[in-house]
CSV table of C-alpha atoms in Angstrom, one decimal:
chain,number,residue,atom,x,y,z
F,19,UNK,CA,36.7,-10.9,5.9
F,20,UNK,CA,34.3,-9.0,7.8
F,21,UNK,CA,34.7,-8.9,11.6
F,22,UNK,CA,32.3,-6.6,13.3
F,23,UNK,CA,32.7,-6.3,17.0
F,24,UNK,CA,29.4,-4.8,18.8
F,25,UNK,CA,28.2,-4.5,22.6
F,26,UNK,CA,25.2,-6.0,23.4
F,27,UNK,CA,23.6,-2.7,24.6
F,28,UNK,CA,24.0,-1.5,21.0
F,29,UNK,CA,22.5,-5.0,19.4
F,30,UNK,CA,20.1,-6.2,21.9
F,31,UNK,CA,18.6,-5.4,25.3
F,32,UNK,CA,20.7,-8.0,27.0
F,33,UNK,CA,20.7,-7.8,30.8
F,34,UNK,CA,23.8,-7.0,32.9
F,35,UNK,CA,25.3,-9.8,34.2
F,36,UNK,CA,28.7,-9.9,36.0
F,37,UNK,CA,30.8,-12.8,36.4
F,38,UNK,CA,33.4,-13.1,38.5
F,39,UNK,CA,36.2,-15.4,36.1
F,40,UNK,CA,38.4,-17.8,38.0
F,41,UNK,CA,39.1,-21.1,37.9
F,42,UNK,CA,39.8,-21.5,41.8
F,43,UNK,CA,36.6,-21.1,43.3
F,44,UNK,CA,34.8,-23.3,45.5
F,45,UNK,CA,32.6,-26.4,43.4
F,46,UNK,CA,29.1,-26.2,43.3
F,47,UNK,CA,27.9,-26.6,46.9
F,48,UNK,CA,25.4,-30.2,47.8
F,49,UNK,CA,24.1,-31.1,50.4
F,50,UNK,CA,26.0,-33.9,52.6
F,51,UNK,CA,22.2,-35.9,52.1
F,52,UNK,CA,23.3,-35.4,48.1
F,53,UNK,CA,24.0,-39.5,47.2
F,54,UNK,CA,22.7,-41.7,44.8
F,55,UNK,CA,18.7,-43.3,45.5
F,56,UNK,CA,19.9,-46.8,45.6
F,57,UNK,CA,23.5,-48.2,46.8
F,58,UNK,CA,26.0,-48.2,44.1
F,59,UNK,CA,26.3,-51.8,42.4
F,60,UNK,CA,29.9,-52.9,41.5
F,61,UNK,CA,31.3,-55.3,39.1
F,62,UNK,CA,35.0,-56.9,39.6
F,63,UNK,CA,37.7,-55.9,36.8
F,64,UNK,CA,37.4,-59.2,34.6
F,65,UNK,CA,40.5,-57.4,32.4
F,66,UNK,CA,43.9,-56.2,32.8
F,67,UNK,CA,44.2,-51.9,32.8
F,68,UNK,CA,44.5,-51.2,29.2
F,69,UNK,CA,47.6,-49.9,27.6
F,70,UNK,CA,47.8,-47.0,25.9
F,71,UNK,CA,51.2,-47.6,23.4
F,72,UNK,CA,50.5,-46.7,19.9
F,73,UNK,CA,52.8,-47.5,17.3
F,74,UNK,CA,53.8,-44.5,15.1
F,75,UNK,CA,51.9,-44.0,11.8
F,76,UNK,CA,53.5,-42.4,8.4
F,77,UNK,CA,55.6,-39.1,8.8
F,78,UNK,CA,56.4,-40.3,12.4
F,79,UNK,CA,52.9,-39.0,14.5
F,80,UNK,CA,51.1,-41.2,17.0
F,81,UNK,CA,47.5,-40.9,16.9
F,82,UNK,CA,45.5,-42.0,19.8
F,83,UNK,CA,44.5,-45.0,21.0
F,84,UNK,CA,40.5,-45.2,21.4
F,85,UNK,CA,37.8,-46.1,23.3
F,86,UNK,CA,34.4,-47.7,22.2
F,87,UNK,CA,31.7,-49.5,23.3
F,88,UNK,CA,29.8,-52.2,21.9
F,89,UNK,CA,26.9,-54.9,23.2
F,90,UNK,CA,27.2,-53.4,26.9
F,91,UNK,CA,31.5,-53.9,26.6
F,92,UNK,CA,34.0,-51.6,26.9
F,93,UNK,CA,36.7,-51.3,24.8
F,94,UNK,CA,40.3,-49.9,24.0
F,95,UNK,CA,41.6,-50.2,20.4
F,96,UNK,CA,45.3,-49.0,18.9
F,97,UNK,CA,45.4,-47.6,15.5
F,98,UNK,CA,47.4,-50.7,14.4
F,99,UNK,CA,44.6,-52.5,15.6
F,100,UNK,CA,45.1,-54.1,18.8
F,101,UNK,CA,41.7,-54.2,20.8
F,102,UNK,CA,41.5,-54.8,24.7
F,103,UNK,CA,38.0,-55.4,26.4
F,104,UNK,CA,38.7,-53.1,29.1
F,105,UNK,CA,35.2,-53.6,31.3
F,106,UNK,CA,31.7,-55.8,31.1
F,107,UNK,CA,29.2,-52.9,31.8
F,108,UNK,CA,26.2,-55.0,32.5
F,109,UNK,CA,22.3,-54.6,30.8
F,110,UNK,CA,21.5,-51.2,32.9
F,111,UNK,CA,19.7,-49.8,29.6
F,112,UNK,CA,20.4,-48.7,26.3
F,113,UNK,CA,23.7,-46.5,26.4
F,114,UNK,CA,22.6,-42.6,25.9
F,115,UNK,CA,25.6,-40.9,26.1
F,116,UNK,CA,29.4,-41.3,27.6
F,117,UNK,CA,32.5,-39.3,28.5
F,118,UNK,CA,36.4,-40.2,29.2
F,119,UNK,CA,37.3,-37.9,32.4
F,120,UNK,CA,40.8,-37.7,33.6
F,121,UNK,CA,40.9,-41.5,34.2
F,122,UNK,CA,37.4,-42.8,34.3
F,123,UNK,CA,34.4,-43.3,32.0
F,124,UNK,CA,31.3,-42.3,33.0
F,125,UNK,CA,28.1,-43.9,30.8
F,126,UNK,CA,24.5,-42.7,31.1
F,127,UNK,CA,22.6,-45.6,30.8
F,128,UNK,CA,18.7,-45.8,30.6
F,129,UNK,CA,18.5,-46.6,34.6
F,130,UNK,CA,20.9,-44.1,35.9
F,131,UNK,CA,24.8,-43.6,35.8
F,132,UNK,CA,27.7,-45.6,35.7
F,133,UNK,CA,31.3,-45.4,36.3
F,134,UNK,CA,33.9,-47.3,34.6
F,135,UNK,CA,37.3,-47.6,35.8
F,136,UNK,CA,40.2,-47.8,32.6
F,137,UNK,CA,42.7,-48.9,35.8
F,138,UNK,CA,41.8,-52.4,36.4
F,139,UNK,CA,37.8,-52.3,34.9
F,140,UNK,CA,36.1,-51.8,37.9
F,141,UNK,CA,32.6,-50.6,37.2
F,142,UNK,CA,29.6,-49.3,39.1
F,143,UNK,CA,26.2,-47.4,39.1
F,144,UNK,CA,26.4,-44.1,41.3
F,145,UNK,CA,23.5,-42.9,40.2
F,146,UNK,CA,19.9,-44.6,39.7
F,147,UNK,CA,17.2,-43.2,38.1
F,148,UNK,CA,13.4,-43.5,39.7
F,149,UNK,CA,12.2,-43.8,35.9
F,150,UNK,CA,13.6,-44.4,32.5
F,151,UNK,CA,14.0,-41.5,30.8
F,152,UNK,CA,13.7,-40.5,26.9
F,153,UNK,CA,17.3,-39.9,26.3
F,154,UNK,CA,20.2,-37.6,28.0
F,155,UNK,CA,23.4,-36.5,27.7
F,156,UNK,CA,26.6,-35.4,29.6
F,157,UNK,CA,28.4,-32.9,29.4
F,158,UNK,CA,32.2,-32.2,30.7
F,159,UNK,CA,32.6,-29.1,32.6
F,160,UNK,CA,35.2,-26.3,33.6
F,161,UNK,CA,35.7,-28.5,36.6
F,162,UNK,CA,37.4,-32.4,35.7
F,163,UNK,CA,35.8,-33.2,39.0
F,164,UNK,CA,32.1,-32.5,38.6
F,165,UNK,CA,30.4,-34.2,35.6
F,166,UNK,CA,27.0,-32.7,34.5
F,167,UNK,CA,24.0,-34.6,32.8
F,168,UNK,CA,20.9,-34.0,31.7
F,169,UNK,CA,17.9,-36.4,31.1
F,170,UNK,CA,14.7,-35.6,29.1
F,171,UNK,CA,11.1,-37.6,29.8
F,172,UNK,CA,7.4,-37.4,29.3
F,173,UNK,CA,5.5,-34.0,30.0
F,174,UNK,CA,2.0,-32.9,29.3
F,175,UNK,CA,2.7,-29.2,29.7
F,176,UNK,CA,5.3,-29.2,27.1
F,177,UNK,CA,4.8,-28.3,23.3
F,178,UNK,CA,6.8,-31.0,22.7
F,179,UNK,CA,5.6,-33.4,24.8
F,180,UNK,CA,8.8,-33.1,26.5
F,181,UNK,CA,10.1,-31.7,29.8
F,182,UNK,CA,13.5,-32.2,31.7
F,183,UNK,CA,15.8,-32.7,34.9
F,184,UNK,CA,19.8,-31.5,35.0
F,185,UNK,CA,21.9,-33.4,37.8
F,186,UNK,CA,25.4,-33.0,38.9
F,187,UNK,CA,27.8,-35.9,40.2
F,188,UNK,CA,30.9,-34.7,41.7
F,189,UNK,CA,33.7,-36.9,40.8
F,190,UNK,CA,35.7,-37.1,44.0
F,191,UNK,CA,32.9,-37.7,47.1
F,192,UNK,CA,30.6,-39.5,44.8
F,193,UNK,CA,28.0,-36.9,45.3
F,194,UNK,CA,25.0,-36.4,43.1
F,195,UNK,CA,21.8,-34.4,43.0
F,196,UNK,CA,19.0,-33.6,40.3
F,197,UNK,CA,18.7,-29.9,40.7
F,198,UNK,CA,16.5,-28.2,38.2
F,199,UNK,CA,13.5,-29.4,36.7
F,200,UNK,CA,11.7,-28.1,33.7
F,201,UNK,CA,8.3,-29.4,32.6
F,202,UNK,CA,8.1,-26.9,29.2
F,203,UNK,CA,11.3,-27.7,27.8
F,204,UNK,CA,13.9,-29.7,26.9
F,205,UNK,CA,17.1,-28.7,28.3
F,206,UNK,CA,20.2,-28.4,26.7
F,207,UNK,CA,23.0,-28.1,29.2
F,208,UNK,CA,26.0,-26.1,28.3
F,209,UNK,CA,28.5,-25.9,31.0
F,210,UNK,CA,29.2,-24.4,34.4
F,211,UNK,CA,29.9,-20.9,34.1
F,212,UNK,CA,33.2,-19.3,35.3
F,213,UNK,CA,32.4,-19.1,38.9
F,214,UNK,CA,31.1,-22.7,38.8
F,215,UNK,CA,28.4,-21.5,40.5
F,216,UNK,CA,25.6,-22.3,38.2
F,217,UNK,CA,24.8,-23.8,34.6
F,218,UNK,CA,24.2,-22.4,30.9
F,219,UNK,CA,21.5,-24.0,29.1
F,220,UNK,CA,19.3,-23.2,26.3
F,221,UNK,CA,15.8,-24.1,26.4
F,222,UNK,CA,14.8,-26.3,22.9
F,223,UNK,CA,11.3,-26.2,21.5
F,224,UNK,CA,10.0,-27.0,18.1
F,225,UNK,CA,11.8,-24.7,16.3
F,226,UNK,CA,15.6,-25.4,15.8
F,227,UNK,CA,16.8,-21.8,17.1
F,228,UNK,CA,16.8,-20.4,20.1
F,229,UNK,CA,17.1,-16.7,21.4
F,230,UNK,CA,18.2,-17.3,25.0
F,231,UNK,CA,20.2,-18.7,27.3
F,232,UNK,CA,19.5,-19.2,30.9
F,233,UNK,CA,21.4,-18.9,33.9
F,234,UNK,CA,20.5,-22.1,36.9
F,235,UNK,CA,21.9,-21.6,40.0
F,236,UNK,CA,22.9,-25.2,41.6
F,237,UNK,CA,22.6,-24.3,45.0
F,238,UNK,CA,18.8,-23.0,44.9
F,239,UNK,CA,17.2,-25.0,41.8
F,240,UNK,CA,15.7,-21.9,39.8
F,241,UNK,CA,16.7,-19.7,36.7
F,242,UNK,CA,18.9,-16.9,38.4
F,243,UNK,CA,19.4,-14.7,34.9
F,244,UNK,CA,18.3,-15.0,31.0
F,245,UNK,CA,21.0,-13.9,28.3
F,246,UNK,CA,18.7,-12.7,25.3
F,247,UNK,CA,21.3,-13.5,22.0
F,248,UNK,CA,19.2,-12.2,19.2
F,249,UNK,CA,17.0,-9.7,18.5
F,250,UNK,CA,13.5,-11.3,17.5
F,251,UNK,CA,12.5,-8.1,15.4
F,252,UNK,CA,16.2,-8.4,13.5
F,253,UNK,CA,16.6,-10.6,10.5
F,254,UNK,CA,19.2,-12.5,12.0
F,255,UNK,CA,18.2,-15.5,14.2
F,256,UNK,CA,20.2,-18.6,16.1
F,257,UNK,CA,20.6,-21.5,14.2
F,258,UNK,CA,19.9,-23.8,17.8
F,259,UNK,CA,22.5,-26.8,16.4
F,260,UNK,CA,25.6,-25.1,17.0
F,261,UNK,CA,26.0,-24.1,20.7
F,262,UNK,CA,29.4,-24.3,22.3
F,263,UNK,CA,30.8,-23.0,25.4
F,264,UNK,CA,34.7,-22.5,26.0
F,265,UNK,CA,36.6,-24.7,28.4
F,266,UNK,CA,37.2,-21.9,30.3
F,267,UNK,CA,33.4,-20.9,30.3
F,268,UNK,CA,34.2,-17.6,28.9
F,269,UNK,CA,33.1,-17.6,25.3
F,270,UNK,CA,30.0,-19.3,24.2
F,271,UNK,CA,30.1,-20.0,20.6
F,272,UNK,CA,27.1,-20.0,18.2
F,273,UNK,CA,25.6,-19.8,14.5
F,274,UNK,CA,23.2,-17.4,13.0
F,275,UNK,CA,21.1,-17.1,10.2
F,276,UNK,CA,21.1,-13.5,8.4
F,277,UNK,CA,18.2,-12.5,5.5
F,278,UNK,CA,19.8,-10.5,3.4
F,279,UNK,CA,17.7,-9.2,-0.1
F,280,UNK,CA,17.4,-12.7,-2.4
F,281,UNK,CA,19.6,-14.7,0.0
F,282,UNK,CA,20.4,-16.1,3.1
F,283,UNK,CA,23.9,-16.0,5.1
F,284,UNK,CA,25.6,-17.8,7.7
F,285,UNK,CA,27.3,-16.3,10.6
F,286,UNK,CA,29.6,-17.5,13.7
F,287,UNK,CA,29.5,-15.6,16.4
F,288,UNK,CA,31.5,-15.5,19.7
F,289,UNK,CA,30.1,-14.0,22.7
F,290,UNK,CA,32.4,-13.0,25.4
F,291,UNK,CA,31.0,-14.2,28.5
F,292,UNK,CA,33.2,-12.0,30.4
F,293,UNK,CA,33.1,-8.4,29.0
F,294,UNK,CA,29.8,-8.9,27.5
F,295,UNK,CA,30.4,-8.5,24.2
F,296,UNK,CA,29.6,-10.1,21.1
F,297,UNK,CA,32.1,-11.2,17.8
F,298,UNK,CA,30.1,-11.6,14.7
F,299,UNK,CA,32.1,-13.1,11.8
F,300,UNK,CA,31.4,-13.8,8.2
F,301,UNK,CA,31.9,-17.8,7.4
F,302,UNK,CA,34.4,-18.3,4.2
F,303,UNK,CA,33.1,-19.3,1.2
F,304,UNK,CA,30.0,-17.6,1.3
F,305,UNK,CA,27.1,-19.4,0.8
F,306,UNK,CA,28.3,-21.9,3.7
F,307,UNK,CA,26.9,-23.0,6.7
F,308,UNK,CA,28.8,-25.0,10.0
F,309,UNK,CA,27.6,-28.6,9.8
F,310,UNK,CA,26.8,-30.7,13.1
F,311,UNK,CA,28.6,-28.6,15.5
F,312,UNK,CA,31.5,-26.6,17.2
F,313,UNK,CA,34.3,-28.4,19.1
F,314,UNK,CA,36.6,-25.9,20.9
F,315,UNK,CA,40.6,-26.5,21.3
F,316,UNK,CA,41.4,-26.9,25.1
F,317,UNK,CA,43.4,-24.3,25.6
F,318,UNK,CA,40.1,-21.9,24.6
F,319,UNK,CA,42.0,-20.5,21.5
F,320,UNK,CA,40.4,-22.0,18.6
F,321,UNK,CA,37.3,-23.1,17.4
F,322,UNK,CA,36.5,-26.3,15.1
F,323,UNK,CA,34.1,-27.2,12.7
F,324,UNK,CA,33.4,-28.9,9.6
F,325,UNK,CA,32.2,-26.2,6.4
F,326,UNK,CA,30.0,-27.2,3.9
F,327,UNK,CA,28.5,-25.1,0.8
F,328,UNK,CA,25.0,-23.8,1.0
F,329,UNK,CA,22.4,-23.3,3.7
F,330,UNK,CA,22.3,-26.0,6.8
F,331,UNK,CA,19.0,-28.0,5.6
F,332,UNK,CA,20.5,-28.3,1.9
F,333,UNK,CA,22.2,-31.8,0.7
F,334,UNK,CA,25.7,-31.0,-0.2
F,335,UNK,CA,27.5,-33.3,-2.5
F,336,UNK,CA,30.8,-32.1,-1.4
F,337,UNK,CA,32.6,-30.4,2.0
F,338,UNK,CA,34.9,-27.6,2.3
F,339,UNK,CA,36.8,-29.8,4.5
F,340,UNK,CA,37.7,-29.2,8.5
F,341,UNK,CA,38.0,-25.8,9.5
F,342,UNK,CA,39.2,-23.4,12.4
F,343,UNK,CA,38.2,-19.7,13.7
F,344,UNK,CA,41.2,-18.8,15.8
F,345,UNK,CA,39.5,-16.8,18.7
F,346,UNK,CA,42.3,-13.5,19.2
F,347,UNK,CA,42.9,-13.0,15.5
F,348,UNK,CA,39.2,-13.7,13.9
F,349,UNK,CA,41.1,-15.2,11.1
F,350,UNK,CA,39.5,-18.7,9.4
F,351,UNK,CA,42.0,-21.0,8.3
F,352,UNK,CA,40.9,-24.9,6.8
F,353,UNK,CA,42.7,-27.7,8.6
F,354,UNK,CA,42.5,-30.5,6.4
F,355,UNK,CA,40.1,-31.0,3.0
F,356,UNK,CA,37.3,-33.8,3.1
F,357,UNK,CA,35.3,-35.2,0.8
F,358,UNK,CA,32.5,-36.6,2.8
F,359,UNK,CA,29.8,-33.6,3.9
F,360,UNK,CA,28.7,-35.3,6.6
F,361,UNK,CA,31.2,-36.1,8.5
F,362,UNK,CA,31.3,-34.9,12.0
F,363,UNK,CA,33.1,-33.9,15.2
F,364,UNK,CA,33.7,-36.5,17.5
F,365,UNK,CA,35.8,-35.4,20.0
F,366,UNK,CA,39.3,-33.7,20.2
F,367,UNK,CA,42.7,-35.2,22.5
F,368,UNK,CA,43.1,-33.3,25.8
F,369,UNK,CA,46.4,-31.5,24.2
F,370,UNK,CA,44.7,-30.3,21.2
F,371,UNK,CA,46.5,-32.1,18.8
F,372,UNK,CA,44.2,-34.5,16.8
F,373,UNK,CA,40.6,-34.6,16.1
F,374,UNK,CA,38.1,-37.3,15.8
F,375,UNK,CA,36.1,-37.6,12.5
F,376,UNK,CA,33.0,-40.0,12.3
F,377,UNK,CA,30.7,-40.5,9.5
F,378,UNK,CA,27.2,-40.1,9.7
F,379,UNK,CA,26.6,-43.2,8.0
F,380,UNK,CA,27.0,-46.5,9.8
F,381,UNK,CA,30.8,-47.4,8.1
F,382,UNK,CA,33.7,-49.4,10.2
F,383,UNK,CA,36.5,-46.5,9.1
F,384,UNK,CA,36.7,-43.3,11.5
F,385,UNK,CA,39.2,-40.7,11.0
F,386,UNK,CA,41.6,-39.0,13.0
F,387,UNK,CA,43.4,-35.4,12.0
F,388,UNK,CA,46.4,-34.2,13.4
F,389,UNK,CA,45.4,-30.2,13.8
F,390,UNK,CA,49.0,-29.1,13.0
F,391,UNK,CA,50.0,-30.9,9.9
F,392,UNK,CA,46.3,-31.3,8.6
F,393,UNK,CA,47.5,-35.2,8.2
F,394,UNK,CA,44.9,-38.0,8.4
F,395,UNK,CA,44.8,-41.1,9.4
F,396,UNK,CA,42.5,-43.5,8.8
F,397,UNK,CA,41.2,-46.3,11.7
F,398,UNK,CA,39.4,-49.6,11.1
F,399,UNK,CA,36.8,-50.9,14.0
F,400,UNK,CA,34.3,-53.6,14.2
F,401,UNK,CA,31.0,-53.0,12.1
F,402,UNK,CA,28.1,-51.4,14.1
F,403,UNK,CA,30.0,-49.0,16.8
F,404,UNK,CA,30.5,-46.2,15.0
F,405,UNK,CA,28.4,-44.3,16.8
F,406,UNK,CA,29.0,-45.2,19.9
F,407,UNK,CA,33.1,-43.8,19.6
F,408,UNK,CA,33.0,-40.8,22.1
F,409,UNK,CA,36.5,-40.6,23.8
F,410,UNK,CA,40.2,-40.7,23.0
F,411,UNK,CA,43.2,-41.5,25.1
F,412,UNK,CA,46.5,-39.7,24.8
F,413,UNK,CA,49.8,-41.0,25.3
């Protein structure tokens, strides 16, 4: 395999940017007037806490147990199929996106934010929004105590018809503040960097790809730096579905497109936040492209995804199965074969030792993998949720 390492100086004018790297610095500073627009609302526990016991499966390994939600409920099953309703979350808007920190499930709803306790069910809105928006997302952070989101609404001055805010809630103080609004863009939040001093986030516009990412500073509200990624006269651009950042906010992960004479190649590359340098690696089985996305291993070493033959807007008829890029050694290794292509990454266990598999298609079956053995295991839910699987408990 071909494994070419170049500075960015030598591929692309990319600006100089230094980060300090370390995970002890202060969290992004708000302002004590930094609180939600309306008084949180709170809901009673109407269930006991959820246990999280999972009998063992073949060969002896314990996947899981997992977390869904369907018609506004919360709820825990075990993989042999016990099912707790954990929490009642209320009609606060259709459900855009949800994360499982440390001990708490945060849900961004159409109206605003909401906290859900897996102790006891307690729920609650900490954050209200002054209008609905379009959709949003959250995203988990280098800091378990500060949760990130981003909401996309209405704008006239987009090409898209599409502008943006980003917020932060910090876990602890139940502090929250929208700071950075974008009218031309949707966008697409990536992570705090090292310093936890401000955000990545790639702008999206009509096209797919993107060739930079920009730097917003959550104390002042305004683009501080741009990381240019590609060169636009080059005949290799970003393919803008597969954006990753490391846990530890050094590497940011991403796929390219190469034209190459009668043909068209895939690339992953990793760019080291740190030294400012970029990894560019072949993909195996060339023609193959990275479907869906990139889910990183928490201790930052390896990198996840799901290969599949041809270019990304083919139809495939088969998969090459669940793959890994281990970050020090460059060396591509498949984790476990799969027949359906378009399965994708749901989320991985906080000690790196099982992934979550969902199919695109609305089906009652998801699939975990245990990463080390390549093992899978196979999980029944209720028809319909599929899609709304997002979290997994350990043991």
């Amino acid at each position: 395999m071909k494994k070419v390492i170049l500075t960015v100086t030598a591929i692309l004018a990319l600006i100089a940017l230094a980060l300090l790297v370390t995970q002890h610095q202060s969290l992004p500073s708000l302002p004590t007037q930094a609180s939600p627009t309306r008084v949180a609302s709170e809901s009673a526990p109407t269930r006991p806490a959820a246990s999280t016991f999972a009998p063992p499966t073949r060969n002896g390994l314990t996947p899981p147990s997992l977390l869904y939600l369907n018609e506004n409920r919360l709820y825990q099953q075990q993989p042999d199929g016990t099912t707790l309703m954990i929490a009642s979350l209320g009609d606060e808007g259709d459900v855009m996106s949800a994360i499982k920190l440390k001990d708490t499930v945060f849900v961004l709803r159409r109206k605003g934010l909401q906290r859900v306790e897996l102790e006891g069910g307690k729920t609650g809105m900490v954050v209200w929004f002054d209008s609905m928006p379009l959709y949003g997302e959250l995203i988990r952070t280098s800091n378990d105590s500060v949760l990130l989101y981003s909401i996309a609404s209405e704008s006239g001055c987009s090409s898209t018809g599409i502008g943006s805010m980003l917020g932060l809630y910090q876990i602890d103080n139940h502090a929250s503040r929208l700071f950075f609004a974008n009218d031309e863009h949707y966008i697409q939040p990536l992570g705090l960097t090292a310093d936890q001093q401000s955000v990545y986030g790639f702008p999206r516009g009509c096209a797919p790809g993107f060739g930079e990412i920009w730097l917003i500073s959550t104390d002042k509200g305004e683009i501080t730096a741009k990381l240019i990624i590609w060169d636009a006269t080059s005949k290799e651009s970003s393919e803008g579905r597969n954006a990753a950042l490391s846990p530890d906010a050094r590497f940011l992960a991403f796929g390219t497109l190469v034209e190459a004479e009668n043909s068209v190649r895939y690339r992953l590359r990793i760019f080291d936040l740190e030294d400012i340098t970029i990894e560019s690696h072949e993909l195996p089985n060339p023609p193959s492209h990275i479907w869906d996305g990139l889910l990183w291993s928490p201790n930052n070493q390896r990198l996840y995804f799901v290969l599949n033959p041809g270019l990304p807007y083919d139809e495939p008829s088969k998969s090459y199965g669940l793959w890994n890029l281990d970050i020090e050694t460059g060396i591509f290794s498949q984790v476990t074969s799969i027949q359906d292509p378009y399965m994708r990454l749901g989320s991985i266990s906080s000690d790196g030792q099982w992934i979550l598999l969902q199919p695109e298609a609305l089906q009652s079956v998801i699939t975990y993998v245990h990463l080390p053995t390549g093992e899978q295991v196979a999980i029944s839910l209720p028809p319909g949720v599929v899609n709304q699987i997002v979290w997994m408990i350990v043991r």
